[in-house]
Short mmCIF file of N, CA, C and O in Angstrom, two decimals:
data_model
loop_
_atom_site.label_atom_id
_atom_site.label_comp_id
_atom_site.label_asym_id
_atom_site.label_seq_id
_atom_site.Cartn_x
_atom_site.Cartn_y
_atom_site.Cartn_z
N GLN I 52 116.78 236.01 83.19
CA GLN I 52 117.25 234.97 82.08
C GLN I 52 118.08 236.11 81.17
O GLN I 52 117.54 237.04 80.74
N VAL I 53 119.11 235.83 80.46
CA VAL I 53 120.00 236.59 79.29
C VAL I 53 119.13 236.13 78.02
O VAL I 53 118.97 235.19 77.50
N GLN I 54 118.68 237.12 77.30
CA GLN I 54 118.17 237.26 76.08
C GLN I 54 118.43 238.13 74.94
O GLN I 54 118.62 239.40 75.50
N LEU I 55 119.22 237.86 73.84
CA LEU I 55 119.38 238.86 72.75
C LEU I 55 118.67 238.63 71.70
O LEU I 55 118.64 237.49 71.21
N VAL I 56 117.64 239.82 71.26
CA VAL I 56 116.94 239.50 70.14
C VAL I 56 117.02 241.07 69.13
O VAL I 56 117.25 241.91 69.45
N GLU I 57 117.58 240.47 67.83
CA GLU I 57 118.18 241.34 67.01
C GLU I 57 117.07 241.70 66.08
O GLU I 57 116.25 241.10 65.86
N SER I 58 116.91 243.06 65.66
CA SER I 58 115.86 243.64 64.47
C SER I 58 116.52 244.60 63.80
O SER I 58 117.50 245.30 64.19
N GLY I 59 115.87 244.95 62.78
CA GLY I 59 116.25 246.26 61.76
C GLY I 59 116.81 245.78 60.53
O GLY I 59 117.26 246.58 59.75
N GLY I 60 117.10 244.61 60.42
CA GLY I 60 117.68 244.24 59.18
C GLY I 60 116.85 244.48 58.03
O GLY I 60 115.49 244.42 58.26
N GLY I 61 117.18 244.18 56.81
CA GLY I 61 116.69 244.37 55.57
C GLY I 61 117.18 244.32 54.25
O GLY I 61 118.60 244.11 54.24
N SER I 62 116.76 244.91 53.02
CA SER I 62 117.15 244.88 51.89
C SER I 62 117.56 246.37 51.69
O SER I 62 116.49 247.08 51.56
N VAL I 63 118.69 246.86 51.31
CA VAL I 63 119.07 248.13 50.84
C VAL I 63 119.89 248.24 49.66
O VAL I 63 120.57 247.24 49.36
N GLN I 64 119.77 249.39 48.80
CA GLN I 64 120.61 249.61 48.01
C GLN I 64 122.17 249.94 48.38
O GLN I 64 122.30 250.65 49.47
N ALA I 65 123.21 249.71 47.68
CA ALA I 65 124.47 250.30 48.00
C ALA I 65 124.65 251.70 48.24
O ALA I 65 123.93 252.41 47.54
N GLY I 66 125.17 252.07 49.46
CA GLY I 66 125.30 253.53 49.58
C GLY I 66 124.19 253.77 50.63
O GLY I 66 123.95 255.15 51.21
N GLY I 67 123.07 253.06 50.86
CA GLY I 67 122.23 253.35 51.84
C GLY I 67 122.41 252.96 53.25
O GLY I 67 123.58 252.52 53.69
N SER I 68 121.51 253.23 54.03
CA SER I 68 121.76 252.88 55.57
C SER I 68 120.78 251.97 56.24
O SER I 68 119.39 251.84 55.77
N LEU I 69 121.09 251.51 57.39
CA LEU I 69 120.17 250.73 58.38
C LEU I 69 120.60 250.95 59.67
O LEU I 69 121.82 251.17 60.10
N ARG I 70 119.72 250.74 60.68
CA ARG I 70 120.09 250.70 61.92
C ARG I 70 119.75 249.44 62.56
O ARG I 70 118.50 249.15 62.67
N LEU I 71 120.42 248.74 63.04
CA LEU I 71 120.05 247.45 63.76
C LEU I 71 119.93 247.71 64.94
O LEU I 71 120.57 248.61 65.75
N SER I 72 119.11 246.91 65.90
CA SER I 72 118.65 247.13 67.37
C SER I 72 118.87 245.73 67.81
O SER I 72 118.70 244.64 67.28
N CYS I 73 119.17 245.49 69.11
CA CYS I 73 119.53 244.47 69.90
C CYS I 73 118.88 244.65 71.26
O CYS I 73 119.42 245.15 72.14
N ALA I 74 117.65 244.05 71.58
CA ALA I 74 117.25 244.04 72.96
C ALA I 74 117.78 243.03 73.62
O ALA I 74 117.98 241.84 73.47
N ALA I 75 118.31 243.54 74.69
CA ALA I 75 119.53 242.77 75.33
C ALA I 75 119.17 242.63 76.98
O ALA I 75 119.27 243.76 77.57
N SER I 76 118.56 241.86 77.57
CA SER I 76 118.62 241.52 79.20
C SER I 76 119.65 241.12 79.73
O SER I 76 119.80 240.03 80.30
N VAL I 77 120.95 241.82 79.47
CA VAL I 77 122.13 241.59 80.04
C VAL I 77 122.74 242.68 80.78
O VAL I 77 123.97 242.62 81.37
N TYR I 78 122.16 243.87 80.94
CA TYR I 78 123.02 244.92 81.52
C TYR I 78 122.80 244.96 83.15
O TYR I 78 123.45 245.77 83.53
N THR I 79 122.47 243.79 83.47
CA THR I 79 122.76 243.69 84.89
C THR I 79 124.10 243.31 85.35
O THR I 79 124.56 243.47 86.59
N TYR I 80 124.98 242.89 84.39
CA TYR I 80 126.45 242.39 84.44
C TYR I 80 127.18 243.77 84.53
O TYR I 80 127.21 244.39 83.42
N LEU I 81 128.00 243.96 85.58
CA LEU I 81 128.77 245.30 85.63
C LEU I 81 129.83 245.20 84.56
O LEU I 81 130.19 246.36 84.09
N ASN I 82 130.34 244.21 84.27
CA ASN I 82 131.58 244.18 83.09
C ASN I 82 131.17 243.75 81.93
O ASN I 82 131.89 243.02 81.15
N ILE I 83 130.02 243.99 81.51
CA ILE I 83 129.35 243.70 80.17
C ILE I 83 130.23 244.02 78.83
O ILE I 83 130.54 245.33 79.01
N CYS I 84 130.47 243.06 77.97
CA CYS I 84 131.03 243.72 76.72
C CYS I 84 129.99 243.29 75.70
O CYS I 84 129.81 241.99 75.55
N MET I 85 129.35 244.20 74.85
CA MET I 85 128.63 243.99 73.89
C MET I 85 129.08 244.16 72.47
O MET I 85 129.97 244.86 72.41
N GLY I 86 128.85 243.43 71.51
CA GLY I 86 129.23 243.17 70.25
C GLY I 86 128.36 242.80 69.19
O GLY I 86 127.19 242.19 69.30
N TRP I 87 128.93 243.45 67.84
CA TRP I 87 128.13 242.95 66.72
C TRP I 87 129.10 241.87 65.94
O TRP I 87 130.03 242.41 65.81
N PHE I 88 128.49 241.05 65.24
CA PHE I 88 129.17 240.03 64.64
C PHE I 88 128.30 239.80 63.14
O PHE I 88 127.18 240.10 63.19
N ARG I 89 129.01 239.27 62.16
CA ARG I 89 128.25 238.94 60.79
C ARG I 89 128.94 237.86 60.18
O ARG I 89 130.04 237.56 60.26
N GLN I 90 127.95 237.28 59.57
CA GLN I 90 128.23 235.91 58.68
C GLN I 90 127.90 235.70 57.46
O GLN I 90 126.58 235.74 57.32
N ALA I 91 128.58 235.98 56.32
CA ALA I 91 127.81 235.68 54.95
C ALA I 91 128.09 234.07 54.72
O ALA I 91 128.81 233.32 55.20
N PRO I 92 127.17 233.83 53.75
CA PRO I 92 127.20 232.41 53.36
C PRO I 92 128.48 231.78 52.85
O PRO I 92 129.35 232.53 51.88
N GLY I 93 128.97 230.74 53.44
CA GLY I 93 130.32 230.07 53.10
C GLY I 93 131.56 230.67 53.70
O GLY I 93 132.45 230.39 53.51
N LYS I 94 131.13 231.72 54.48
CA LYS I 94 132.47 232.39 55.27
C LYS I 94 132.31 232.15 56.86
O LYS I 94 131.32 232.07 57.33
N GLN I 95 133.39 232.40 57.51
CA GLN I 95 133.44 232.50 58.84
C GLN I 95 132.79 233.55 59.38
O GLN I 95 132.65 234.67 58.87
N ARG I 96 132.37 233.31 60.56
CA ARG I 96 131.67 234.81 61.38
C ARG I 96 132.76 235.51 61.63
O ARG I 96 133.85 235.05 62.28
N GLU I 97 132.66 237.02 61.61
CA GLU I 97 133.74 237.99 62.07
C GLU I 97 132.73 239.00 62.77
O GLU I 97 131.86 239.23 62.89
N GLY I 98 134.16 239.52 63.60
CA GLY I 98 133.54 240.55 64.39
C GLY I 98 133.56 241.85 63.66
O GLY I 98 134.21 242.04 62.82
N VAL I 99 132.35 242.64 64.23
CA VAL I 99 132.23 244.13 63.36
C VAL I 99 132.66 245.41 64.25
O VAL I 99 133.41 246.09 64.25
N ALA I 100 132.13 245.07 65.49
CA ALA I 100 132.48 246.12 66.65
C ALA I 100 131.85 245.67 68.01
O ALA I 100 131.10 244.65 68.41
N VAL I 101 132.65 246.20 68.98
CA VAL I 101 132.27 245.98 70.28
C VAL I 101 132.14 247.35 71.17
O VAL I 101 132.74 248.17 70.73
N ILE I 102 131.53 247.27 72.30
CA ILE I 102 131.38 248.22 73.21
C ILE I 102 131.49 248.03 74.67
O ILE I 102 130.75 246.87 75.04
N THR I 103 132.03 248.56 75.27
CA THR I 103 132.26 248.09 76.89
C THR I 103 131.16 248.76 77.57
O THR I 103 130.31 249.65 77.17
N ARG I 104 130.91 248.36 78.91
CA ARG I 104 130.01 248.95 79.70
C ARG I 104 130.07 250.54 79.90
O ARG I 104 129.06 251.04 79.87
N LEU I 105 131.27 250.96 79.97
CA LEU I 105 131.62 252.35 79.95
C LEU I 105 131.39 253.14 78.50
O LEU I 105 131.78 254.35 78.61
N GLY I 106 131.29 252.62 77.56
CA GLY I 106 131.02 253.04 76.23
C GLY I 106 132.25 253.09 75.34
O GLY I 106 132.35 253.78 74.38
N ASP I 107 133.20 252.75 75.77
CA ASP I 107 134.52 252.44 75.05
C ASP I 107 134.37 251.39 73.72
O ASP I 107 133.74 250.39 73.94
N THR I 108 134.60 251.75 72.25
CA THR I 108 134.47 251.10 71.16
C THR I 108 135.52 250.74 70.58
O THR I 108 136.49 251.48 70.47
N SER I 109 135.50 249.59 69.59
CA SER I 109 136.46 249.34 68.92
C SER I 109 135.70 248.56 67.52
O SER I 109 134.40 248.02 67.56
N TYR I 110 136.40 248.69 66.36
CA TYR I 110 135.66 248.59 65.09
C TYR I 110 136.70 247.73 64.25
O TYR I 110 138.03 248.05 64.39
N SER I 111 136.17 246.80 63.31
CA SER I 111 136.91 246.23 62.41
C SER I 111 137.21 246.99 61.45
O SER I 111 136.34 248.15 61.10
N ASP I 112 138.51 247.05 60.70
CA ASP I 112 138.80 248.07 59.55
C ASP I 112 137.94 248.16 58.58
O ASP I 112 137.59 249.07 58.07
N SER I 113 136.97 247.00 58.19
CA SER I 113 136.33 246.95 57.17
C SER I 113 135.01 247.99 57.13
O SER I 113 134.40 248.26 56.46
N VAL I 114 134.78 248.30 58.54
CA VAL I 114 133.44 249.15 58.85
C VAL I 114 133.71 250.36 59.51
O VAL I 114 132.85 251.11 59.50
N LYS I 115 135.01 250.56 59.89
CA LYS I 115 135.41 251.69 60.51
C LYS I 115 135.20 253.12 59.79
O LYS I 115 135.49 253.03 58.53
N GLY I 116 134.52 253.86 60.50
CA GLY I 116 134.22 255.03 59.68
C GLY I 116 132.82 254.96 58.86
O GLY I 116 132.29 256.26 58.72
N ARG I 117 132.07 253.81 58.82
CA ARG I 117 130.67 253.79 58.27
C ARG I 117 129.99 253.17 59.38
O ARG I 117 128.78 253.60 59.19
N PHE I 118 130.23 252.55 60.26
CA PHE I 118 129.22 251.90 61.32
C PHE I 118 129.55 252.46 62.60
O PHE I 118 130.81 252.82 62.98
N THR I 119 128.53 252.64 63.31
CA THR I 119 128.70 253.13 64.80
C THR I 119 127.67 252.22 65.66
O THR I 119 126.59 251.94 65.54
N ILE I 120 128.34 251.84 66.86
CA ILE I 120 127.87 250.79 67.88
C ILE I 120 127.58 251.86 68.67
O ILE I 120 128.23 252.51 69.41
N SER I 121 126.67 251.53 69.40
CA SER I 121 125.91 252.40 70.76
C SER I 121 125.15 251.57 71.65
O SER I 121 124.60 250.52 71.15
N GLN I 122 124.68 252.04 72.74
CA GLN I 122 124.12 251.22 73.61
C GLN I 122 123.10 252.23 74.37
O GLN I 122 123.77 253.43 74.90
N GLU I 123 121.90 251.85 75.14
CA GLU I 123 121.10 252.52 75.83
C GLU I 123 120.63 251.87 76.78
O GLU I 123 119.67 250.98 76.53
N TYR I 124 121.33 251.91 77.82
CA TYR I 124 120.98 251.16 79.17
C TYR I 124 119.52 251.24 79.62
O TYR I 124 118.97 250.19 80.14
N ALA I 125 119.02 252.46 79.62
CA ALA I 125 117.53 252.45 80.11
C ALA I 125 116.76 251.62 79.14
O ALA I 125 115.56 251.55 79.82
N LYS I 126 116.94 251.45 77.87
CA LYS I 126 116.06 250.72 77.17
C LYS I 126 116.63 249.25 76.81
O LYS I 126 116.16 248.57 76.24
N ASN I 127 117.57 249.10 77.60
CA ASN I 127 118.32 247.74 77.52
C ASN I 127 118.56 247.26 75.96
O ASN I 127 118.15 245.99 75.44
N THR I 128 119.23 248.34 75.16
CA THR I 128 119.20 247.96 73.78
C THR I 128 120.64 248.49 73.38
O THR I 128 121.07 249.51 73.75
N LEU I 129 121.15 247.69 72.48
CA LEU I 129 122.22 247.83 71.64
C LEU I 129 121.97 248.32 70.22
O LEU I 129 121.05 247.47 69.60
N TYR I 130 122.65 249.38 69.67
CA TYR I 130 122.46 249.59 68.08
C TYR I 130 123.80 249.56 67.26
O TYR I 130 124.81 249.48 67.84
N LEU I 131 123.46 249.26 66.33
CA LEU I 131 124.35 249.31 65.07
C LEU I 131 124.06 250.29 64.13
O LEU I 131 122.99 249.73 63.24
N GLN I 132 124.57 251.40 63.74
CA GLN I 132 123.86 252.15 62.63
C GLN I 132 124.97 252.20 61.73
O GLN I 132 126.30 252.10 61.79
N MET I 133 124.55 251.62 60.26
CA MET I 133 125.26 251.23 59.42
C MET I 133 124.94 252.28 58.17
O MET I 133 123.86 252.42 57.77
N ASN I 134 126.03 253.04 57.73
CA ASN I 134 125.78 253.96 56.68
C ASN I 134 126.77 253.51 55.50
O ASN I 134 127.78 252.73 55.77
N SER I 135 126.59 254.01 54.20
CA SER I 135 127.41 253.89 53.16
C SER I 135 127.70 252.36 52.90
O SER I 135 128.66 251.81 52.80
N LEU I 136 126.59 251.76 53.06
CA LEU I 136 126.60 250.15 52.85
C LEU I 136 127.08 249.64 51.75
O LEU I 136 126.81 250.44 50.37
N LYS I 137 127.85 248.53 51.71
CA LYS I 137 128.32 247.99 50.28
C LYS I 137 127.68 246.47 50.41
O LYS I 137 127.34 246.00 51.18
N PRO I 138 127.65 246.25 48.97
CA PRO I 138 127.26 244.84 48.87
C PRO I 138 128.10 243.71 49.63
O PRO I 138 127.60 242.78 49.98
N GLU I 139 129.38 244.01 49.92
CA GLU I 139 130.02 243.00 50.87
C GLU I 139 129.76 243.25 52.09
O GLU I 139 130.18 242.43 52.94
N ASP I 140 128.87 244.16 52.50
CA ASP I 140 128.39 244.06 53.87
C ASP I 140 127.14 243.12 54.18
O ASP I 140 126.64 242.89 55.33
N THR I 141 126.98 242.51 53.08
CA THR I 141 125.49 241.52 53.11
C THR I 141 126.09 240.19 53.99
O THR I 141 126.85 239.52 53.53
N ALA I 142 125.11 240.00 54.81
CA ALA I 142 125.51 238.98 55.89
C ALA I 142 124.25 238.92 56.97
O ALA I 142 123.45 239.83 56.87
N MET I 143 124.38 237.88 57.47
CA MET I 143 123.54 237.68 58.97
C MET I 143 124.33 238.46 60.13
O MET I 143 125.45 238.28 60.22
N TYR I 144 123.71 239.28 60.57
CA TYR I 144 124.29 240.02 61.73
C TYR I 144 123.55 239.75 63.11
O TYR I 144 122.58 239.59 63.44
N TYR I 145 124.83 239.44 63.96
CA TYR I 145 124.30 238.75 65.20
C TYR I 145 124.59 239.88 66.33
O TYR I 145 125.85 240.41 66.32
N CYS I 146 124.07 240.32 67.44
CA CYS I 146 124.50 240.82 68.50
C CYS I 146 125.08 239.52 69.67
O CYS I 146 124.29 238.58 69.55
N ALA I 147 125.81 239.87 70.57
CA ALA I 147 126.60 239.01 71.38
C ALA I 147 127.03 239.86 72.64
O ALA I 147 127.29 240.86 72.61
N ALA I 148 127.19 238.80 73.75
CA ALA I 148 127.79 239.64 74.88
C ALA I 148 128.48 238.46 76.05
O ALA I 148 128.31 237.23 75.71
N HIS I 149 129.36 239.06 76.63
CA HIS I 149 130.04 238.48 77.62
C HIS I 149 130.56 239.34 78.70
O HIS I 149 130.12 240.59 78.56
N TYR I 150 130.89 238.91 80.07
CA TYR I 150 131.28 239.85 81.07
C TYR I 150 132.63 239.55 81.45
O TYR I 150 133.03 239.77 82.60
N SER I 151 133.42 239.25 80.64
CA SER I 151 134.93 239.02 81.00
C SER I 151 135.56 240.57 80.67
O SER I 151 134.98 241.24 80.11
N ARG I 152 136.57 240.74 81.33
CA ARG I 152 137.27 242.16 81.56
C ARG I 152 137.56 242.47 80.06
O ARG I 152 137.61 243.71 79.64
N LEU I 153 138.28 241.55 79.41
CA LEU I 153 138.68 242.17 77.96
C LEU I 153 137.47 241.98 76.88
O LEU I 153 136.71 241.18 76.96
N CYS I 154 137.31 243.10 76.25
CA CYS I 154 136.41 243.38 75.39
C CYS I 154 136.99 243.40 74.13
O CYS I 154 137.50 244.88 73.55
N ALA I 155 136.90 242.63 72.99
CA ALA I 155 137.62 242.81 71.64
C ALA I 155 136.68 242.08 70.69
O ALA I 155 136.43 240.99 70.93
N PHE I 156 136.37 242.69 69.71
CA PHE I 156 135.46 242.05 68.44
C PHE I 156 136.07 240.91 67.84
O PHE I 156 135.56 240.26 67.30
N GLY I 157 137.39 240.76 67.81
CA GLY I 157 138.36 239.70 67.27
C GLY I 157 138.35 238.18 68.09
O GLY I 157 138.76 237.40 67.43
N ARG I 158 137.77 238.51 69.41
CA ARG I 158 137.96 237.41 70.33
C ARG I 158 136.37 236.88 70.21
O ARG I 158 135.60 236.88 71.23
N LEU I 159 136.02 235.99 69.39
CA LEU I 159 134.86 235.62 69.18
C LEU I 159 134.19 234.35 70.41
O LEU I 159 133.22 234.43 70.88
N GLY I 160 135.21 233.66 70.86
CA GLY I 160 135.30 232.75 71.74
C GLY I 160 134.88 233.30 73.29
O GLY I 160 134.38 232.52 74.00
N ASP I 161 135.14 234.45 73.35
CA ASP I 161 134.72 235.00 74.55
C ASP I 161 133.33 235.34 74.83
O ASP I 161 132.87 235.54 76.15
N PHE I 162 132.69 235.62 73.73
CA PHE I 162 131.20 235.76 73.80
C PHE I 162 130.22 234.70 74.28
O PHE I 162 130.18 233.60 73.57
N ARG I 163 129.42 235.02 75.35
CA ARG I 163 128.98 233.92 76.06
C ARG I 163 127.40 233.83 75.64
O ARG I 163 126.95 232.47 75.33
N TRP I 164 126.76 234.84 75.19
CA TRP I 164 125.54 234.95 74.57
C TRP I 164 125.43 235.40 73.39
O TRP I 164 125.99 236.50 72.93
N TRP I 165 124.37 234.82 72.50
CA TRP I 165 124.13 235.22 71.09
C TRP I 165 123.06 235.37 70.84
O TRP I 165 121.75 234.55 71.30
N GLY I 166 122.41 236.48 70.07
CA GLY I 166 120.95 236.34 69.38
C GLY I 166 120.92 235.56 68.30
O GLY I 166 121.98 234.79 67.86
N GLN I 167 119.69 235.53 67.70
CA GLN I 167 119.68 234.60 66.47
C GLN I 167 119.79 235.24 64.93
O GLN I 167 120.00 234.43 64.03
N GLY I 168 119.85 236.35 65.01
CA GLY I 168 120.56 237.33 63.80
C GLY I 168 119.57 237.81 63.20
O GLY I 168 118.41 237.53 63.08
N THR I 169 119.81 238.90 62.24
CA THR I 169 119.16 239.70 61.52
C THR I 169 119.66 239.80 60.25
O THR I 169 120.86 240.50 60.03
N GLN I 170 119.05 239.42 58.97
CA GLN I 170 119.75 239.57 57.54
C GLN I 170 119.77 240.90 57.31
O GLN I 170 118.67 241.53 57.13
N VAL I 171 121.02 241.36 56.60
CA VAL I 171 121.08 242.50 55.86
C VAL I 171 121.56 242.09 54.61
O VAL I 171 122.76 241.28 54.29
N THR I 172 120.93 242.57 53.60
CA THR I 172 121.22 242.50 52.20
C THR I 172 121.57 243.76 51.36
O THR I 172 120.50 244.57 51.33
N VAL I 173 122.50 243.91 50.88
CA VAL I 173 122.99 245.23 50.16
C VAL I 173 122.99 244.95 48.48
O VAL I 173 124.06 244.00 48.08
N SER I 174 122.21 245.55 47.66
CA SER I 174 122.39 245.25 46.22
C SER I 174 123.40 246.27 45.59
O SER I 174 123.04 247.61 46.07
N SER I 175 123.94 246.03 44.60
CA SER I 175 124.59 246.96 43.92
C SER I 175 123.91 247.69 42.82
O SER I 175 122.82 247.05 42.47
#
């Protein structure tokens, strides 16, 4: 069964760092695409970053240079290292996955499986 469980969220001051983890029982799929998404209250869910099975990554402009997506197959875990956090990064963060050939953070409809989310709050 495919299951995604996020952890690592919390409250931090602006400029701080957090590392999110996603335990993902999904790496049996050869063409897996993993992604991080976020949704703030009253706003649409948006893509943050994606990573392919082979490790190719893409980031939204708002987080590029500050966030790093990575994965460790041996531990069935996806990560999102978040540095230089800003108040506008405050949101519920979700990990998600699909196995289509195209892997892009802007294509939310492609993602088949979703975790329940972990809250990130950044205060000024």
